[in-house]
Amino acid sequence: AAHREWLLSSDFDRSLRVALDVAIAQSQYVNVFPPSRVQETLRLMKKDAGAPLNEALASEIALRERIKAVLACSITAVGDSYMITAKVIDPQTRAAVQTDSAQARGKDGVLPALDELATRVRRNLGESLNSVSAQKVALPRATTASLEALRLYAESLRTDESDVRLEQLRQATAVDPEFAMAHAALGHAYYLSPNRQHRLEGEARFVKALSLLDRLSHRERLWIAALAEDSRGNRESAISAYRTYLAEYPDDQAAWFRLGWTNLAGVRQFEPAVEAFKRVIALNPSNASAYVNLATSYAALRNDQAAVKHY
């Protein structure tokens, strides 16, 4: 299967959208368009960055960003059961090219049903059974079996307030102490704090997340290992880990950005930084920070002409 990028429409419970992102992104052949870029694109389109991402708006963004498909999901309560429906939409025609559904009995069955649905979507779009089997961890294990912990984690991804994010992640890990992704996110958030005690707590959270690697998808395992080394200040190890991740997921612009920044600011290796920021721009031509860092890297190489061009 060819590598392609998908946009997830958010006419869906926010927590389940995060879980769906994890389920789909386990595939080596799919890159999920990140929410931060959705907000950035909406601003460029002069639309409300917080606007609900319905099918029509998602299709507009997909056309603008040359995204291959929109995955739209919905959940409906039917008595004590829930019906989850997934549609793969061609943004050119806005027609559903695939529709599938799964039923869950009670709230405890929602994540397993979503997991089953995501697996069928991957298979129906041409991913081989061997590939799906090799790159799949059941959602309740890869994320959390607790919808409340998942809700808190999803909310933490939406806030720009560091104290609020820390508290939401602390609550998520208290609800489910085995929630590896939340521990890793909390570790990174603590490491960003200038408070030394917070950094010690951040290390403890990374240690906990890394002790739970068998619960994570392959993609998350590689990413958390790189993020932990980066947060700890182990720059050479972080660079190696980012390169290992990118060898398997080459269209992840966030990873290319981290690789570029670590080369630029961490070890002052400017040529690799140039190459990394070029990859970011190729994947996301509207990333202003990548242009600035690319220009800075060129300036450090005394290539003033190229530096001026990218400022």
mmCIF file of C-alpha atoms in Angstrom:
data_model
loop_
_atom_site.group_PDB
_atom_site.id
_atom_site.type_symbol
_atom_site.label_atom_id
_atom_site.label_comp_id
_atom_site.label_asym_id
_atom_site.label_seq_id
_atom_site.Cartn_x
_atom_site.Cartn_y
_atom_site.Cartn_z
ATOM 1 C CA ALA A 1 0.000 0.000 0.000
ATOM 2 C CA ALA A 2 1.207 3.507 -0.754
ATOM 3 C CA HIS A 3 1.753 5.938 2.097
ATOM 4 C CA ARG A 4 -1.109 8.405 2.368
ATOM 5 C CA GLU A 5 -2.357 11.106 4.715
ATOM 6 C CA TRP A 6 -5.821 11.085 6.231
ATOM 7 C CA LEU A 7 -7.826 13.773 7.962
ATOM 8 C CA LEU A 8 -10.120 12.677 10.789
ATOM 9 C CA SER A 9 -13.389 14.607 10.893
ATOM 10 C CA SER A 10 -14.357 15.534 14.462
ATOM 11 C CA ASP A 11 -18.128 15.047 14.360
ATOM 12 C CA PHE A 12 -17.270 12.522 17.039
ATOM 13 C CA ASP A 13 -16.655 12.353 20.758
ATOM 14 C CA ARG A 14 -13.278 14.046 21.363
ATOM 15 C CA SER A 15 -11.929 11.177 23.456
ATOM 16 C CA LEU A 16 -12.829 8.611 20.824
ATOM 17 C CA ARG A 17 -11.218 10.746 18.138
ATOM 18 C CA VAL A 18 -7.911 10.487 20.029
ATOM 19 C CA ALA A 19 -8.348 6.718 20.268
ATOM 20 C CA LEU A 20 -9.219 6.500 16.572
ATOM 21 C CA ASP A 21 -6.098 8.525 15.749
ATOM 22 C CA VAL A 22 -3.999 5.960 17.650
ATOM 23 C CA ALA A 23 -5.757 3.042 15.958
ATOM 24 C CA ILE A 24 -5.310 4.403 12.431
ATOM 25 C CA ALA A 25 -1.798 5.775 12.992
ATOM 26 C CA GLN A 26 -0.566 2.299 13.953
ATOM 27 C CA SER A 27 -0.438 1.691 10.206
ATOM 28 C CA GLN A 28 2.916 2.307 8.581
ATOM 29 C CA TYR A 29 1.052 3.467 5.482
ATOM 30 C CA VAL A 30 -1.121 6.189 7.000
ATOM 31 C CA ASN A 31 -0.253 9.566 8.468
ATOM 32 C CA VAL A 32 -3.050 11.299 10.354
ATOM 33 C CA PHE A 33 -3.229 15.049 9.730
ATOM 34 C CA PRO A 34 -2.610 16.527 13.226
ATOM 35 C CA PRO A 35 -5.175 18.777 14.968
ATOM 36 C CA SER A 36 -2.591 21.580 15.325
ATOM 37 C CA ARG A 37 -2.283 21.755 11.537
ATOM 38 C CA VAL A 38 -6.066 21.703 11.175
ATOM 39 C CA GLN A 39 -6.269 24.826 13.356
ATOM 40 C CA GLU A 40 -3.406 26.426 11.447
ATOM 41 C CA THR A 41 -5.102 25.713 8.095
ATOM 42 C CA LEU A 42 -8.430 27.096 9.341
ATOM 43 C CA ARG A 43 -6.700 30.337 10.299
ATOM 44 C CA LEU A 44 -5.139 30.563 6.832
ATOM 45 C CA MET A 45 -8.605 29.984 5.369
ATOM 46 C CA LYS A 46 -9.826 32.856 7.606
ATOM 47 C CA LYS A 47 -12.183 30.534 9.429
ATOM 48 C CA ASP A 48 -12.702 30.037 13.142
ATOM 49 C CA ALA A 49 -9.877 27.779 14.359
ATOM 50 C CA GLY A 50 -12.286 26.210 16.839
ATOM 51 C CA ALA A 51 -14.981 25.494 14.261
ATOM 52 C CA PRO A 52 -16.471 21.969 14.360
ATOM 53 C CA LEU A 53 -14.710 19.877 11.759
ATOM 54 C CA ASN A 54 -17.721 18.457 9.946
ATOM 55 C CA GLU A 55 -17.470 16.472 6.712
ATOM 56 C CA ALA A 56 -17.817 19.520 4.450
ATOM 57 C CA LEU A 57 -15.155 21.585 6.222
ATOM 58 C CA ALA A 58 -12.849 18.570 6.551
ATOM 59 C CA SER A 59 -13.146 18.009 2.794
ATOM 60 C CA GLU A 60 -12.246 21.677 2.125
ATOM 61 C CA ILE A 61 -9.127 21.347 4.272
ATOM 62 C CA ALA A 62 -8.238 18.041 2.639
ATOM 63 C CA LEU A 63 -8.401 19.599 -0.837
ATOM 64 C CA ARG A 64 -6.283 22.559 0.235
ATOM 65 C CA GLU A 65 -3.666 20.355 1.913
ATOM 66 C CA ARG A 66 -3.755 17.596 -0.750
ATOM 67 C CA ILE A 67 -4.904 14.971 1.739
ATOM 68 C CA LYS A 68 -6.040 11.740 0.144
ATOM 69 C CA ALA A 69 -9.053 10.929 2.308
ATOM 70 C CA VAL A 70 -11.286 12.119 5.126
ATOM 71 C CA LEU A 71 -12.303 9.586 7.756
ATOM 72 C CA ALA A 72 -15.606 10.642 9.335
ATOM 73 C CA CYS A 73 -16.973 8.783 12.340
ATOM 74 C CA SER A 74 -20.081 9.072 14.457
ATOM 75 C CA ILE A 75 -21.448 7.315 17.542
ATOM 76 C CA THR A 76 -25.130 6.881 18.339
ATOM 77 C CA ALA A 77 -26.728 5.481 21.478
ATOM 78 C CA VAL A 78 -29.367 2.814 20.821
ATOM 79 C CA GLY A 79 -30.781 1.817 24.200
ATOM 80 C CA ASP A 80 -27.904 0.332 26.177
ATOM 81 C CA SER A 81 -25.856 -0.158 23.022
ATOM 82 C CA TYR A 82 -23.809 2.149 20.812
ATOM 83 C CA MET A 83 -23.505 2.146 17.045
ATOM 84 C CA ILE A 84 -20.197 3.473 15.676
ATOM 85 C CA THR A 85 -20.081 4.318 11.986
ATOM 86 C CA ALA A 86 -17.014 5.158 9.875
ATOM 87 C CA LYS A 87 -17.052 6.668 6.399
ATOM 88 C CA VAL A 88 -14.037 7.166 4.159
ATOM 89 C CA ILE A 89 -14.761 10.234 2.024
ATOM 90 C CA ASP A 90 -13.130 11.310 -1.235
ATOM 91 C CA PRO A 91 -12.577 15.054 -0.692
ATOM 92 C CA GLN A 92 -12.779 15.719 -4.439
ATOM 93 C CA THR A 93 -16.327 14.389 -4.791
ATOM 94 C CA ARG A 94 -17.342 14.382 -1.101
ATOM 95 C CA ALA A 95 -18.748 10.935 -1.722
ATOM 96 C CA ALA A 96 -18.279 8.072 0.721
ATOM 97 C CA VAL A 97 -16.062 5.448 -0.903
ATOM 98 C CA GLN A 98 -16.399 3.131 2.060
ATOM 99 C CA THR A 99 -18.877 2.865 4.947
ATOM 100 C CA ASP A 100 -18.665 0.446 7.833
ATOM 101 C CA SER A 101 -20.050 0.156 11.346
ATOM 102 C CA ALA A 102 -19.630 -1.716 14.608
ATOM 103 C CA GLN A 103 -21.926 -2.137 17.597
ATOM 104 C CA ALA A 104 -20.899 -1.938 21.236
ATOM 105 C CA ARG A 105 -22.859 -3.267 24.201
ATOM 106 C CA GLY A 106 -22.508 -0.684 26.954
ATOM 107 C CA LYS A 107 -19.734 1.866 27.454
ATOM 108 C CA ASP A 108 -17.174 -0.827 28.232
ATOM 109 C CA GLY A 109 -17.606 -2.174 24.712
ATOM 110 C CA VAL A 110 -17.027 1.129 22.900
ATOM 111 C CA LEU A 111 -13.224 0.998 22.607
ATOM 112 C CA PRO A 112 -13.111 -2.670 21.497
ATOM 113 C CA ALA A 113 -15.796 -1.893 18.885
ATOM 114 C CA LEU A 114 -13.865 1.163 17.666
ATOM 115 C CA ASP A 115 -10.734 -0.980 17.481
ATOM 116 C CA GLU A 116 -12.550 -3.584 15.388
ATOM 117 C CA LEU A 117 -13.906 -0.854 13.098
ATOM 118 C CA ALA A 118 -10.504 0.776 12.573
ATOM 119 C CA THR A 119 -9.002 -2.615 11.700
ATOM 120 C CA ARG A 120 -11.692 -3.203 9.073
ATOM 121 C CA VAL A 121 -11.145 0.276 7.604
ATOM 122 C CA ARG A 122 -7.426 -0.443 7.215
ATOM 123 C CA ARG A 123 -8.111 -3.818 5.609
ATOM 124 C CA ASN A 124 -10.807 -2.514 3.261
ATOM 125 C CA LEU A 125 -8.466 0.191 1.968
ATOM 126 C CA GLY A 126 -5.922 -2.352 0.850
ATOM 127 C CA GLU A 127 -3.584 -2.905 3.780
ATOM 128 C CA SER A 128 -2.627 -6.553 3.957
ATOM 129 C CA LEU A 129 -3.713 -8.804 6.798
ATOM 130 C CA ASN A 130 -0.046 -9.426 7.658
ATOM 131 C CA SER A 131 0.651 -5.690 7.848
ATOM 132 C CA VAL A 132 -2.378 -5.008 10.050
ATOM 133 C CA SER A 133 -1.503 -7.910 12.340
ATOM 134 C CA ALA A 134 2.121 -6.816 12.636
ATOM 135 C CA GLN A 135 1.202 -3.200 13.389
ATOM 136 C CA LYS A 136 -1.699 -3.499 15.768
ATOM 137 C CA VAL A 137 -2.147 -3.342 19.526
ATOM 138 C CA ALA A 138 -5.721 -3.515 20.834
ATOM 139 C CA LEU A 139 -6.985 0.003 21.622
ATOM 140 C CA PRO A 140 -7.930 -0.581 25.283
ATOM 141 C CA ARG A 141 -4.333 -1.728 25.777
ATOM 142 C CA ALA A 142 -2.591 0.789 23.500
ATOM 143 C CA THR A 143 -4.463 3.691 25.101
ATOM 144 C CA THR A 144 -6.591 2.913 28.152
ATOM 145 C CA ALA A 145 -9.673 0.871 28.948
ATOM 146 C CA SER A 146 -11.028 3.853 30.904
ATOM 147 C CA LEU A 147 -13.118 6.333 28.909
ATOM 148 C CA GLU A 148 -12.676 8.860 31.743
ATOM 149 C CA ALA A 149 -8.868 8.621 31.587
ATOM 150 C CA LEU A 150 -9.073 8.931 27.805
ATOM 151 C CA ARG A 151 -11.312 12.022 28.135
ATOM 152 C CA LEU A 152 -8.808 13.709 30.460
ATOM 153 C CA TYR A 153 -5.928 12.884 28.110
ATOM 154 C CA ALA A 154 -7.878 14.238 25.116
ATOM 155 C CA GLU A 155 -8.633 17.471 26.987
ATOM 156 C CA SER A 156 -4.932 17.892 27.829
ATOM 157 C CA LEU A 157 -4.107 17.923 24.115
ATOM 158 C CA ARG A 158 -6.399 20.904 23.543
ATOM 159 C CA THR A 159 -5.180 23.324 26.193
ATOM 160 C CA ASP A 160 -2.333 25.820 25.912
ATOM 161 C CA GLU A 161 -2.193 26.298 29.700
ATOM 162 C CA SER A 162 0.650 24.228 31.106
ATOM 163 C CA ASP A 163 -0.780 24.007 34.640
ATOM 164 C CA VAL A 164 -4.128 22.813 33.307
ATOM 165 C CA ARG A 165 -2.419 20.251 31.074
ATOM 166 C CA LEU A 166 -0.341 18.922 33.983
ATOM 167 C CA GLU A 167 -3.411 18.534 36.178
ATOM 168 C CA GLN A 168 -5.429 16.770 33.463
ATOM 169 C CA LEU A 169 -2.586 14.349 32.776
ATOM 170 C CA ARG A 170 -2.073 13.728 36.499
ATOM 171 C CA GLN A 171 -5.767 12.900 36.795
ATOM 172 C CA ALA A 172 -5.647 10.619 33.733
ATOM 173 C CA THR A 173 -2.759 8.600 35.194
ATOM 174 C CA ALA A 174 -4.501 8.468 38.578
ATOM 175 C CA VAL A 175 -7.635 7.008 36.952
ATOM 176 C CA ASP A 176 -5.531 4.481 34.982
ATOM 177 C CA PRO A 177 -1.984 4.012 36.348
ATOM 178 C CA GLU A 178 -1.186 1.804 33.314
ATOM 179 C CA PHE A 179 -1.950 4.545 30.741
ATOM 180 C CA ALA A 180 1.505 4.692 29.134
ATOM 181 C CA MET A 181 0.758 7.495 26.656
ATOM 182 C CA ALA A 182 -0.479 9.757 29.463
ATOM 183 C CA HIS A 183 2.610 9.020 31.581
ATOM 184 C CA ALA A 184 4.870 9.921 28.633
ATOM 185 C CA ALA A 185 2.956 13.133 27.909
ATOM 186 C CA LEU A 186 3.141 14.053 31.590
ATOM 187 C CA GLY A 187 6.858 13.304 31.643
ATOM 188 C CA HIS A 188 7.449 15.623 28.699
ATOM 189 C CA ALA A 189 5.268 18.349 30.236
ATOM 190 C CA TYR A 190 7.179 18.136 33.525
ATOM 191 C CA TYR A 191 10.534 18.322 31.735
ATOM 192 C CA LEU A 192 9.467 21.574 30.066
ATOM 193 C CA SER A 193 9.087 23.152 33.504
ATOM 194 C CA PRO A 194 12.030 25.129 34.963
ATOM 195 C CA ASN A 195 11.179 23.652 38.373
ATOM 196 C CA ARG A 196 13.873 21.084 39.263
ATOM 197 C CA GLN A 197 11.419 18.980 41.269
ATOM 198 C CA HIS A 198 9.179 18.841 38.221
ATOM 199 C CA ARG A 199 12.066 17.539 36.129
ATOM 200 C CA LEU A 200 12.635 14.738 38.648
ATOM 201 C CA GLU A 201 8.940 13.917 38.460
ATOM 202 C CA GLY A 202 9.180 14.009 34.664
ATOM 203 C CA GLU A 203 11.936 11.416 34.713
ATOM 204 C CA ALA A 204 9.837 9.172 36.967
ATOM 205 C CA ARG A 205 6.935 9.436 34.523
ATOM 206 C CA PHE A 206 9.122 8.557 31.552
ATOM 207 C CA VAL A 207 10.502 5.560 33.451
ATOM 208 C CA LYS A 208 6.932 4.455 34.112
ATOM 209 C CA ALA A 209 5.905 4.923 30.465
ATOM 210 C CA LEU A 210 8.954 3.024 29.223
ATOM 211 C CA SER A 211 8.154 0.163 31.628
ATOM 212 C CA LEU A 212 4.804 -0.154 29.833
ATOM 213 C CA LEU A 213 6.135 -0.290 26.267
ATOM 214 C CA ASP A 214 4.446 -3.623 25.606
ATOM 215 C CA ARG A 215 1.093 -1.809 25.933
ATOM 216 C CA LEU A 216 1.907 0.676 23.182
ATOM 217 C CA SER A 217 1.670 0.547 19.421
ATOM 218 C CA HIS A 218 4.972 0.197 17.576
ATOM 219 C CA ARG A 219 4.744 3.823 16.468
ATOM 220 C CA GLU A 220 4.156 5.126 19.997
ATOM 221 C CA ARG A 221 7.010 2.980 21.367
ATOM 222 C CA LEU A 222 9.488 4.531 18.938
ATOM 223 C CA TRP A 223 8.164 8.044 19.498
ATOM 224 C CA ILE A 224 8.214 7.894 23.302
ATOM 225 C CA ALA A 225 11.734 6.461 23.322
ATOM 226 C CA ALA A 226 12.907 9.425 21.203
ATOM 227 C CA LEU A 227 10.972 11.986 23.241
ATOM 228 C CA ALA A 228 12.400 10.649 26.498
ATOM 229 C CA GLU A 229 16.012 10.920 25.279
ATOM 230 C CA ASP A 230 15.324 14.403 23.896
ATOM 231 C CA SER A 231 13.717 15.588 27.145
ATOM 232 C CA ARG A 232 16.619 14.212 29.173
ATOM 233 C CA GLY A 233 19.091 16.203 27.090
ATOM 234 C CA ASN A 234 20.714 13.103 25.565
ATOM 235 C CA ARG A 235 20.939 14.759 22.160
ATOM 236 C CA GLU A 236 22.920 12.177 20.188
ATOM 237 C CA SER A 237 20.678 9.384 21.472
ATOM 238 C CA ALA A 238 17.615 11.476 20.647
ATOM 239 C CA ILE A 239 18.838 12.088 17.092
ATOM 240 C CA SER A 240 19.409 8.371 16.603
ATOM 241 C CA ALA A 241 15.965 7.584 18.008
ATOM 242 C CA TYR A 242 14.239 10.193 15.812
ATOM 243 C CA ARG A 243 15.987 8.749 12.756
ATOM 244 C CA THR A 244 14.839 5.246 13.692
ATOM 245 C CA TYR A 245 11.272 6.528 13.985
ATOM 246 C CA LEU A 246 11.437 8.451 10.697
ATOM 247 C CA ALA A 247 12.815 5.436 8.830
ATOM 248 C CA GLU A 248 9.411 3.828 9.408
ATOM 249 C CA TYR A 249 7.175 6.920 9.473
ATOM 250 C CA PRO A 250 8.845 9.313 7.027
ATOM 251 C CA ASP A 251 5.896 11.669 6.599
ATOM 252 C CA ASP A 252 5.686 12.802 10.228
ATOM 253 C CA GLN A 253 6.573 16.481 10.065
ATOM 254 C CA ALA A 254 6.632 16.858 13.882
ATOM 255 C CA ALA A 255 9.411 14.268 14.093
ATOM 256 C CA TRP A 256 11.393 15.964 11.315
ATOM 257 C CA PHE A 257 11.026 19.264 13.184
ATOM 258 C CA ARG A 258 12.295 17.738 16.443
ATOM 259 C CA LEU A 259 15.206 16.148 14.549
ATOM 260 C CA GLY A 260 16.048 19.486 12.952
ATOM 261 C CA TRP A 261 15.818 21.395 16.208
ATOM 262 C CA THR A 262 17.937 18.852 18.085
ATOM 263 C CA ASN A 263 20.633 19.075 15.401
ATOM 264 C CA LEU A 264 20.459 22.874 15.294
ATOM 265 C CA ALA A 265 20.230 23.789 18.972
ATOM 266 C CA GLY A 266 21.347 20.595 20.664
ATOM 267 C CA VAL A 267 24.516 19.495 18.859
ATOM 268 C CA ARG A 268 25.009 22.371 16.387
ATOM 269 C CA GLN A 269 25.122 20.077 13.370
ATOM 270 C CA PHE A 270 23.777 22.493 10.790
ATOM 271 C CA GLU A 271 23.759 20.448 7.583
ATOM 272 C CA PRO A 272 21.512 17.714 9.048
ATOM 273 C CA ALA A 273 19.361 20.505 10.483
ATOM 274 C CA VAL A 274 18.966 22.006 6.992
ATOM 275 C CA GLU A 275 17.867 18.669 5.575
ATOM 276 C CA ALA A 276 15.387 18.072 8.392
ATOM 277 C CA PHE A 277 13.767 21.499 8.126
ATOM 278 C CA LYS A 278 13.544 21.114 4.348
ATOM 279 C CA ARG A 279 11.555 17.925 4.950
ATOM 280 C CA VAL A 280 9.253 19.776 7.335
ATOM 281 C CA ILE A 281 8.580 22.452 4.718
ATOM 282 C CA ALA A 282 7.994 19.857 1.991
ATOM 283 C CA LEU A 283 5.367 18.239 4.214
ATOM 284 C CA ASN A 284 3.918 21.506 5.516
ATOM 285 C CA PRO A 285 4.778 24.583 3.401
ATOM 286 C CA SER A 286 2.978 26.887 5.855
ATOM 287 C CA ASN A 287 5.176 26.027 8.861
ATOM 288 C CA ALA A 288 6.696 29.441 9.623
ATOM 289 C CA SER A 289 8.961 28.122 12.401
ATOM 290 C CA ALA A 290 10.571 25.668 9.985
ATOM 291 C CA TYR A 291 11.464 28.513 7.586
ATOM 292 C CA VAL A 292 13.032 30.535 10.421
ATOM 293 C CA ASN A 293 15.037 27.560 11.664
ATOM 294 C CA LEU A 294 16.092 26.649 8.129
ATOM 295 C CA ALA A 295 17.343 30.199 7.599
ATOM 296 C CA THR A 296 19.171 30.089 10.959
ATOM 297 C CA SER A 297 20.839 26.810 9.944
ATOM 298 C CA TYR A 298 21.944 28.284 6.617
ATOM 299 C CA ALA A 299 23.292 31.379 8.413
ATOM 300 C CA ALA A 300 25.321 29.154 10.717
ATOM 301 C CA LEU A 301 26.790 27.513 7.595
ATOM 302 C CA ARG A 302 27.643 31.016 6.302
ATOM 303 C CA ASN A 303 25.304 30.537 3.365
ATOM 304 C CA ASP A 304 23.884 34.052 3.638
ATOM 305 C CA GLN A 305 22.077 33.935 0.287
ATOM 306 C CA ALA A 306 20.080 30.864 1.269
ATOM 307 C CA ALA A 307 19.469 32.283 4.753
ATOM 308 C CA VAL A 308 17.998 35.526 3.402
ATOM 309 C CA LYS A 309 15.833 33.554 0.966
ATOM 310 C CA HIS A 310 14.137 31.622 3.772
ATOM 311 C CA TYR A 311 13.649 34.445 6.294
#
